[in-house]
Structure formats: structure tokens, C-alpha cells
Tab-separated table of C-alpha atoms and ligand atoms in Angstrom:
chain	number	residue	atom	x	y	z
A	229	MET	CA	-20.517	12.695	19.202
A	230	ALA	CA	-16.960	13.972	19.328
A	231	ILE	CA	-15.500	14.473	22.805
A	232	VAL	CA	-15.425	18.185	23.657
A	233	LEU	CA	-11.994	19.107	25.028
A	234	LYS	CA	-12.995	21.959	27.351
A	235	ALA	CA	-10.135	23.822	28.992
A	236	LYS	CA	-11.747	25.118	32.186
A	237	GLU	CA	-10.498	22.321	34.442
A	238	ALA	CA	-6.925	22.523	33.086
A	239	ALA	CA	-6.983	26.318	33.470
A	240	GLU	CA	-8.252	26.095	37.075
A	241	LEU	CA	-5.368	23.739	37.928
A	242	VAL	CA	-2.918	26.340	36.620
A	243	TYR	CA	-4.705	29.148	38.533
A	244	SER	CA	-4.597	27.241	41.817
A	245	GLU	CA	-0.810	26.712	41.453
A	246	ILE	CA	-0.418	30.429	40.724
A	247	ALA	CA	-2.603	31.526	43.648
A	248	ALA	CA	-0.450	29.436	46.007
A	249	ARG	CA	2.763	31.002	44.686
A	250	VAL	CA	1.333	34.525	44.880
A	251	GLU	CA	0.416	33.819	48.506
A	252	GLU	CA	3.990	32.680	49.270
A	253	TRP	CA	5.474	35.782	47.652
A	254	LYS	CA	3.116	38.033	49.557
A	255	LYS	CA	4.246	36.438	52.834
A	256	GLU	CA	7.787	37.477	51.832
A	257	GLY	CA	6.569	41.014	51.174
A	258	LYS	CA	6.682	40.678	47.358
A	259	GLN	CA	3.799	41.815	45.140
A	260	PRO	CA	3.660	40.176	41.651
A	261	SER	CA	2.625	42.699	39.029
A	262	LEU	CA	1.708	42.798	35.345
A	263	ALA	CA	1.534	45.781	32.945
A	264	ILE	CA	-0.573	45.649	29.781
A	265	LEU	CA	-0.224	48.233	27.009
A	266	LEU	CA	-3.421	48.810	25.074
A	267	VAL	CA	-3.710	51.000	21.976
A	268	GLU	CA	-7.329	52.065	21.540
A	269	GLY	CA	-9.253	51.204	18.396
A	270	ASP	CA	-9.833	47.447	18.564
A	271	PRO	CA	-12.812	46.483	20.791
A	272	ALA	CA	-11.668	42.837	21.039
A	273	SER	CA	-8.251	43.722	22.457
A	274	ALA	CA	-9.860	46.090	24.996
A	275	TYR	CA	-12.093	43.176	26.025
A	276	TYR	CA	-9.101	40.797	26.382
A	277	ALA	CA	-7.182	43.365	28.456
A	278	ARG	CA	-10.169	43.753	30.816
A	279	SER	CA	-10.576	39.998	31.181
A	280	LYS	CA	-6.860	39.699	32.090
A	281	GLN	CA	-7.411	42.430	34.681
A	282	LYS	CA	-10.290	40.482	36.289
A	283	ILE	CA	-8.101	37.390	36.563
A	284	ALA	CA	-5.224	39.405	38.049
A	285	GLU	CA	-7.610	40.745	40.700
A	286	ARG	CA	-8.778	37.214	41.489
A	287	LEU	CA	-5.188	35.960	41.832
A	288	GLY	CA	-3.988	38.908	43.931
A	289	ILE	CA	-1.663	40.134	41.170
A	290	ALA	CA	-1.242	43.900	40.750
A	291	PHE	CA	-2.375	45.026	37.293
A	292	ARG	CA	-1.483	48.211	35.442
A	293	LEU	CA	-3.374	49.000	32.271
A	294	ARG	CA	-1.630	51.659	30.174
A	295	SER	CA	-4.029	52.885	27.460
A	296	PHE	CA	-2.963	54.988	24.468
A	297	GLY	CA	-4.926	56.803	21.774
A	298	SER	CA	-4.983	55.210	18.319
A	299	ASP	CA	-2.587	57.913	17.018
A	300	VAL	CA	0.167	57.075	19.532
A	301	SER	CA	3.655	56.853	18.013
A	302	GLU	CA	5.978	53.842	18.050
A	303	GLU	CA	8.549	55.987	19.915
A	304	GLU	CA	6.080	56.784	22.713
A	305	LEU	CA	5.219	53.101	23.214
A	306	GLN	CA	8.924	52.191	23.169
A	307	ARG	CA	9.608	54.932	25.743
A	308	VAL	CA	6.906	53.605	28.097
A	309	ILE	CA	8.175	50.034	27.713
A	310	THR	CA	11.715	51.186	28.543
A	311	GLU	CA	10.345	52.809	31.728
A	312	LEU	CA	8.462	49.615	32.682
A	313	ASN	CA	11.595	47.533	31.983
A	314	ALA	CA	13.486	49.607	34.551
A	315	ASP	CA	10.688	49.472	37.144
A	316	ASP	CA	11.428	46.685	39.670
A	317	THR	CA	7.804	46.643	40.822
A	318	VAL	CA	6.649	45.458	37.353
A	319	HIS	CA	7.386	41.778	36.572
A	320	GLY	CA	5.559	41.219	33.290
A	321	ILE	CA	4.853	43.391	30.239
A	322	MET	CA	2.496	42.615	27.374
A	323	LEU	CA	1.310	44.576	24.354
A	324	GLU	CA	-2.266	43.824	23.249
A	325	LEU	CA	-2.603	43.165	19.504
A	326	PRO	CA	-3.680	44.069	16.877
A	327	LEU	CA	-2.233	47.562	16.551
A	328	PRO	CA	-3.257	50.349	14.146
A	329	ALA	CA	-1.551	50.062	10.742
A	330	HIS	CA	1.055	52.792	11.404
A	331	LEU	CA	2.618	50.783	14.262
A	332	SER	CA	4.965	47.793	13.952
A	333	ALA	CA	4.247	45.221	16.671
A	334	ALA	CA	7.670	43.601	16.174
A	335	ALA	CA	9.548	46.909	16.588
A	336	ILE	CA	7.656	47.735	19.780
A	337	GLU	CA	7.735	44.241	21.290
A	338	ALA	CA	11.485	43.992	20.677
A	339	CYS	CA	11.921	46.696	23.380
A	340	ILE	CA	10.394	44.532	26.129
A	341	ALA	CA	13.040	43.178	28.523
A	342	PRO	CA	13.201	39.426	27.727
A	343	ALA	CA	12.856	38.545	31.432
A	344	LYS	CA	9.519	40.450	31.561
A	345	ASP	CA	8.243	39.219	28.176
A	346	ILE	CA	5.408	36.971	29.375
A	347	ASP	CA	4.121	36.162	25.865
A	348	GLY	CA	7.494	35.204	24.397
A	349	VAL	CA	7.513	37.820	21.627
A	350	THR	CA	11.032	39.255	21.920
A	351	PRO	CA	13.813	38.031	19.608
A	352	SER	CA	15.708	36.262	22.410
A	353	ASN	CA	12.621	34.398	23.641
A	354	LYS	CA	11.764	33.394	20.065
A	355	LEU	CA	15.286	32.022	19.738
A	356	ALA	CA	14.759	30.069	22.974
A	357	VAL	CA	11.584	28.505	21.489
A	358	TYR	CA	13.370	27.613	18.265
A	359	THR	CA	16.473	26.134	19.924
A	360	GLY	CA	15.063	24.847	23.229
A	361	LYS	CA	18.169	26.323	24.868
A	362	GLY	CA	18.312	28.785	27.758
A	363	GLU	CA	15.713	30.015	30.262
A	364	GLY	CA	13.187	31.408	27.790
A	365	LEU	CA	9.587	32.527	28.188
A	366	TYR	CA	7.541	30.717	25.527
A	367	PRO	CA	4.398	32.152	23.881
A	368	ALA	CA	1.241	31.178	25.729
A	369	THR	CA	-1.087	29.946	22.950
A	370	PRO	CA	1.273	27.292	21.527
A	371	GLN	CA	1.885	26.037	25.078
A	372	ALA	CA	-1.886	25.990	25.673
A	373	CYS	CA	-2.475	23.739	22.618
A	374	ILE	CA	0.017	21.177	23.920
A	375	GLU	CA	-1.115	21.406	27.526
A	376	LEU	CA	-4.765	20.904	26.584
A	377	LEU	CA	-3.853	17.665	24.797
A	378	LYS	CA	-1.729	16.467	27.731
A	379	HIS	CA	-4.496	17.321	30.192
A	380	TYR	CA	-6.717	14.858	28.321
A	381	GLY	CA	-4.011	12.181	28.394
A	382	TYR	CA	-2.663	12.484	24.847
A	383	ILE	CA	0.933	11.400	24.326
A	384	LEU	CA	2.468	13.344	21.455
A	385	GLU	CA	5.578	11.279	20.850
A	386	GLY	CA	5.355	9.547	17.488
A	387	ARG	CA	1.850	10.888	16.728
A	388	ASN	CA	1.041	12.284	13.291
A	389	VAL	CA	0.183	15.920	13.916
A	390	VAL	CA	-0.976	18.279	11.174
A	391	LEU	CA	-0.463	21.908	12.024
A	392	VAL	CA	-2.682	24.208	9.978
A	393	GLY	CA	-1.139	27.708	9.940
A	394	ARG	CA	2.492	28.795	10.318
A	395	GLY	CA	1.906	32.290	11.763
A	396	GLN	CA	4.412	33.971	14.099
A	397	THR	CA	2.036	33.920	17.076
A	398	VAL	CA	0.797	30.345	17.056
A	399	GLY	CA	1.801	28.006	14.212
A	400	LEU	CA	5.532	28.672	13.916
A	401	PRO	CA	6.440	28.460	17.617
A	402	LEU	CA	4.059	25.504	18.016
A	403	PHE	CA	5.918	23.662	15.260
A	404	HIS	CA	9.114	23.849	17.342
A	405	LEU	CA	7.403	22.836	20.595
A	406	LEU	CA	5.752	19.849	18.869
A	407	GLN	CA	9.115	18.753	17.471
A	408	ARG	CA	10.488	18.730	20.976
A	409	GLU	CA	7.579	16.500	22.024
A	410	ASN	CA	8.807	14.118	19.282
A	411	ALA	CA	5.575	14.376	17.299
A	412	THR	CA	5.751	13.832	13.544
A	413	VAL	CA	4.639	17.241	12.301
A	414	THR	CA	3.265	18.284	8.913
A	415	VAL	CA	2.845	22.033	8.468
A	416	CYS	CA	0.023	23.182	6.147
A	417	HIS	CA	-0.563	26.802	5.094
A	418	SER	CA	-2.289	28.977	2.503
A	419	ARG	CA	-0.331	27.388	-0.378
A	420	THR	CA	-1.134	23.800	0.630
A	421	PRO	CA	-3.279	22.590	-2.280
A	422	ASP	CA	-5.233	19.766	-0.583
A	423	LEU	CA	-5.496	20.206	3.182
A	424	GLY	CA	-8.008	17.355	3.439
A	425	ALA	CA	-5.469	14.887	2.030
A	426	HIS	CA	-3.056	15.731	4.867
A	427	LEU	CA	-5.768	15.546	7.524
A	428	LYS	CA	-6.724	12.066	6.309
A	429	HIS	CA	-3.429	10.680	7.680
A	430	ALA	CA	-3.384	12.799	10.840
A	431	GLU	CA	-4.190	11.689	14.390
A	432	ILE	CA	-4.195	15.257	15.717
A	433	ALA	CA	-4.862	18.512	13.831
A	434	ILE	CA	-4.028	21.856	15.437
A	435	VAL	CA	-5.619	24.724	13.553
A	436	ALA	CA	-4.396	28.340	13.893
A	437	VAL	CA	-5.491	30.249	10.805
A	438	GLY	CA	-8.187	32.800	11.644
A	439	LYS	CA	-10.883	31.718	9.144
A	440	PRO	CA	-14.254	30.584	10.482
A	441	ALA	CA	-15.407	27.083	9.491
A	442	MET	CA	-12.368	26.368	7.306
A	443	ILE	CA	-12.108	22.829	8.734
A	444	THR	CA	-15.223	21.119	7.470
A	445	LYS	CA	-16.871	17.777	8.194
A	446	ASP	CA	-15.636	16.224	4.956
A	447	MET	CA	-11.982	16.903	5.919
A	448	VAL	CA	-12.002	15.047	9.249
A	449	HIS	CA	-12.333	11.388	10.259
A	450	PRO	CA	-13.381	9.478	13.406
A	451	GLY	CA	-9.755	8.956	14.488
A	452	LEU	CA	-8.877	12.674	14.378
A	453	THR	CA	-8.628	15.072	17.327
A	454	VAL	CA	-8.978	18.741	16.378
A	455	ILE	CA	-7.443	21.446	18.567
A	456	ASP	CA	-8.909	24.737	17.404
A	457	ALA	CA	-6.757	27.787	18.254
A	458	GLY	CA	-8.603	30.132	15.894
A	459	ILE	CA	-10.492	33.140	17.223
A	460	ASN	CA	-12.898	34.824	14.806
A	461	GLU	CA	-15.565	37.403	15.478
A	462	LEU	CA	-18.672	36.885	13.341
A	463	ALA	CA	-20.913	39.698	12.074
A	464	ASP	CA	-23.350	39.095	14.962
A	465	GLY	CA	-20.498	39.519	17.495
A	466	LYS	CA	-20.255	35.799	18.292
A	467	ILE	CA	-16.770	34.299	18.737
A	468	THR	CA	-15.999	31.169	16.763
A	469	GLY	CA	-12.962	29.063	15.923
A	470	ASP	CA	-11.574	27.749	12.634
A	471	ALA	CA	-13.446	24.422	12.785
A	472	ALA	CA	-17.045	24.235	11.547
A	473	ALA	CA	-19.584	23.972	14.359
A	474	ASP	CA	-21.082	20.800	12.900
A	475	LEU	CA	-18.015	18.500	12.983
A	476	GLY	CA	-20.089	16.467	15.458
A	477	ASP	CA	-19.280	12.764	15.419
A	478	ALA	CA	-17.209	13.064	12.256
A	479	ALA	CA	-14.104	13.608	14.463
A	480	ALA	CA	-12.928	11.855	17.634
A	481	ALA	CA	-12.563	15.023	19.725
A	482	VAL	CA	-12.708	18.786	19.213
A	483	SER	CA	-11.686	21.701	21.439
A	484	PRO	CA	-14.439	24.333	21.704
A	485	VAL	CA	-14.183	28.056	20.912
A	486	PRO	CA	-14.734	29.800	23.256
A	487	GLY	CA	-13.797	27.642	26.237
A	488	GLY	CA	-10.814	25.813	24.714
A	489	VAL	CA	-7.324	26.996	23.772
A	490	GLY	CA	-8.082	30.661	24.601
A	491	THR	CA	-9.193	29.800	28.143
A	492	LEU	CA	-5.949	27.954	28.837
A	493	THR	CA	-3.853	30.618	27.067
A	494	THR	CA	-4.805	33.244	29.667
A	495	ALA	CA	-3.899	30.893	32.515
A	496	ILE	CA	-0.537	30.140	30.902
A	497	LEU	CA	0.205	33.856	30.488
A	498	TYR	CA	-0.054	34.153	34.259
A	499	ARG	CA	2.091	31.046	34.722
A	500	ASN	CA	4.673	32.727	32.491
A	501	LEU	CA	4.481	35.732	34.827
A	502	MET	CA	5.459	33.409	37.702
A	503	LYS	CA	8.380	32.090	35.647
A	504	ALA	CA	9.337	35.661	34.723
A	505	ILE	CA	9.577	36.523	38.432
A	506	ASP	CA	11.846	33.493	38.999
A	507	ILE	CA	14.075	34.565	36.092
A	508	GLN	CA	14.254	38.156	37.379
A	509	MET	CA	15.138	36.955	40.885
A	510	THR	CA	17.894	34.725	39.477
A	511	LEU	CA	19.262	37.629	37.420
A	512	LYS	CA	19.359	39.804	40.545
A	513	GLY	CA	20.872	36.993	42.622
A	514	ASP	CA	17.780	37.189	44.865
A	515	VAL	CA	16.978	33.441	45.235
B	165	NDP	P1	-1.358	34.576	11.139
B	165	NDP	O1	-2.304	35.438	10.425
B	165	NDP	O2	-0.002	35.065	11.479
B	165	NDP	O3	-1.183	33.201	10.351
B	165	NDP	C1	-2.250	32.549	9.756
B	165	NDP	C2	-1.733	31.293	9.099
B	165	NDP	O4	-2.830	30.661	8.467
B	165	NDP	C3	-0.679	31.560	8.020
B	165	NDP	O5	0.387	30.658	8.184
B	165	NDP	C4	-1.442	31.291	6.710
B	165	NDP	O6	-0.636	30.745	5.684
B	165	NDP	C5	-2.422	30.233	7.174
B	165	NDP	N1	-3.576	30.143	6.274
B	165	NDP	C6	-4.312	31.138	5.761
B	165	NDP	N2	-5.277	30.635	4.955
B	165	NDP	C7	-5.128	29.305	4.977
B	165	NDP	C8	-5.804	28.227	4.342
B	165	NDP	N3	-6.851	28.443	3.535
B	165	NDP	N4	-5.371	26.965	4.573
B	165	NDP	C9	-4.331	26.718	5.405
B	165	NDP	N5	-3.653	27.705	6.037
B	165	NDP	C10	-4.048	28.969	5.813
B	165	NDP	O7	-2.126	34.085	12.445
B	165	NDP	P2	-1.677	33.930	13.990
B	165	NDP	O8	-0.647	32.863	14.128
B	165	NDP	O9	-1.402	35.287	14.545
B	165	NDP	O10	-3.068	33.462	14.610
B	165	NDP	C11	-3.749	32.352	14.101
B	165	NDP	C12	-5.110	32.241	14.761
B	165	NDP	O11	-4.945	32.053	16.141
B	165	NDP	C13	-6.007	33.502	14.614
B	165	NDP	O12	-7.338	33.116	14.503
B	165	NDP	C14	-5.837	34.193	15.946
B	165	NDP	O13	-6.964	34.971	16.297
B	165	NDP	C15	-5.723	32.994	16.850
B	165	NDP	N6	-5.080	33.275	18.131
B	165	NDP	C16	-5.622	32.664	19.205
B	165	NDP	C17	-5.132	32.894	20.452
B	165	NDP	C18	-5.762	32.185	21.591
B	165	NDP	O14	-5.552	32.578	22.730
B	165	NDP	N7	-6.546	31.123	21.342
B	165	NDP	C19	-4.021	33.820	20.685
B	165	NDP	C20	-3.417	34.334	19.465
B	165	NDP	C21	-3.969	34.086	18.238
B	165	NDP	P3	0.615	31.559	4.998
B	165	NDP	O15	1.733	31.459	6.015
B	165	NDP	O16	0.880	30.819	3.768
B	165	NDP	O17	0.131	32.963	4.817
């Protein structure tokens, strides 16, 4: 059977580092705090916001959930973000996606102060991912894919990595991070005619598409590790990834969904919050 690359242990390591830092800050009279903006209408994003809240409570991080009706305007969300940017008691800001069709995520996210942008969605943090220059906050899911591999002892330098998906959230930033790890990266997407042919030569496949069971048994081989970043909700409400459930011993290792990339992504969001606080303290000269 393929090795199952569960993320719980890696995530708990991140949480224990964070808990220790929160404790130190509290001794200095500082209270780390995160604000999440949630536009009603998508049950999954409401669920993810609540699960972030539970983790914040566990870590001793203050959590503000700002909920808006599904008819909220872009201007209203931008106004609230501008207020949160100016509020020194808020250290991280995140907008839950997806949004209703009348709202542009990019236009709203661009208003977040880069130093509070814990999911690396603002133009200046994207530039930091692409160039590797400056003190940027990088998006959590691409970091989680790499960290999960490293947790299990994988060395990326020189490895043949096939990235399936080139989306703004996962695939595109991950491409840049993998380059900086000196992996040899092939990017496949919806116009790639024969995905299986690329996977044949891969040692690692990282899949971020959003289509259940699109990576099938016949596409993988016993030397291939599959990191599955996909999150799909099936008709019966079950959450599944992009890899078929029956890859079994056809691959060397597979990350589970749930319990894989998503589990580590949440932990890394909170680690980004810690980095955001450091950046804000440096900007204020408070170090
Ligand atoms: P996008 O919708 O932005 O991108 C999807 C990508 O998949 C595109 O590049 C598209 O190609 C490609 N694609 C579509 N069909 C195929 C196909 N048949 N073969 C190969 N490639 C294909 O997705 P995101 O980057 O926003 O998210 C990707 C996945 O990651 C989703 O399932 C999402 O739910 C999940 N996700 C998981 C998170 C986590 O915490 N684990 C967090 C955020 C997202 P093209 O560019 O040609 O259109």
C-alpha cells in the first residue's frame, strides 16, 4: 500500500511553536489577533471560518469574525478592510473565498495592508513570492505542500516534480516556491493533452485542480508520490481531493484529503500571523 502522508504531526509541531510565541507576547502585554471577513452564502467557507476560530481559541489568539450579507458591496468590504488596516490591535486579515459573483476577490484583497495579509494575496506579497525578494507573506497552501514533503524527509532539489494546476491560489505560487527549492518543475493544466505521459516521468506530483478523482490509478506508478491539494465537496457532503481514492499501492505515497495539505495549511496561516506581527513590529521600530 502507498504510504499515507498525514499532516497532523507536522501541523502540531507548527502549533506548538506558535503557542510558545503567543505565550511570550502575552508576557509582554501583547495580544495577537486575527480578523476574518466572511460573506454569507457559501456553507463551506462559513465552516472554514469557524474552524479557524476554534484554533485561534486554542492558541490564545484573539479572533474577530466579521460577517456580511450576500448582497454586501465591494466598497463596504474595502471600507471595513481599511478600518482593520488602521487598527493596531488587529495583526492579520483574511477574506474567506469564494465570494458571490458580483464581488471581485482581487479588488477587495488588494486593499489588505501587505503586512497584515496572512494568506499572501496582495499584489506586493505575490511579487515577493515570484521574486523571492523582500519580507513577504507567502500563501499558506503552497507552503503547506512543500512543508508536508519536507516533514516526511523529501529533498526537492533536482527532483522531477509535476504540478497539476496553475491557479492563482495554489499552482502558480507553488511553481515559484518549487523553483526556489531547485526542483525540476513541469506545469500541467487544462490544455495539457496527456497528463499521464508527464506523470510517468515524475517523482512527485502535486495536484491542485478541484476535480474529484482526476488522478487515476492508471496515471501513477510505484515511484510516484502524490500530494493532493484539491478540496471537493461531493453530493453526499463528503470532502475529497483530486486523486482517486483507490490509488492504493499503485503509487509510492499519497497525502490524504481531509487530513493532508488542508490540515497543514491552517497551521501555516497562523504561522504567517506570527511573521506578520514581526513585520509590523519592524515597520513600527518596535523590536
Ligand atoms: P483554480 O480554479 O484557480 O485553478 C485550477 C487549475 O486546474 C487551473 O490551472 C486549470 O487549468 C487546472 N485544470 C483544470 N482542469 C484540468 C485538467 N483536466 N487537467 C489538468 N489541469 C486542469 O484553482 P485554485 O488554485 O484556486 O485551487 C485548486 C484546488 O486547490 C481546488 O480544489 C481548491 O479547493 C484547492 N485549495 C485547497 C486549499 C487547501 O487548504 N488544501 C486551499 C485553497 C485551495 P487552466 O489554468 O488551463 O484553466
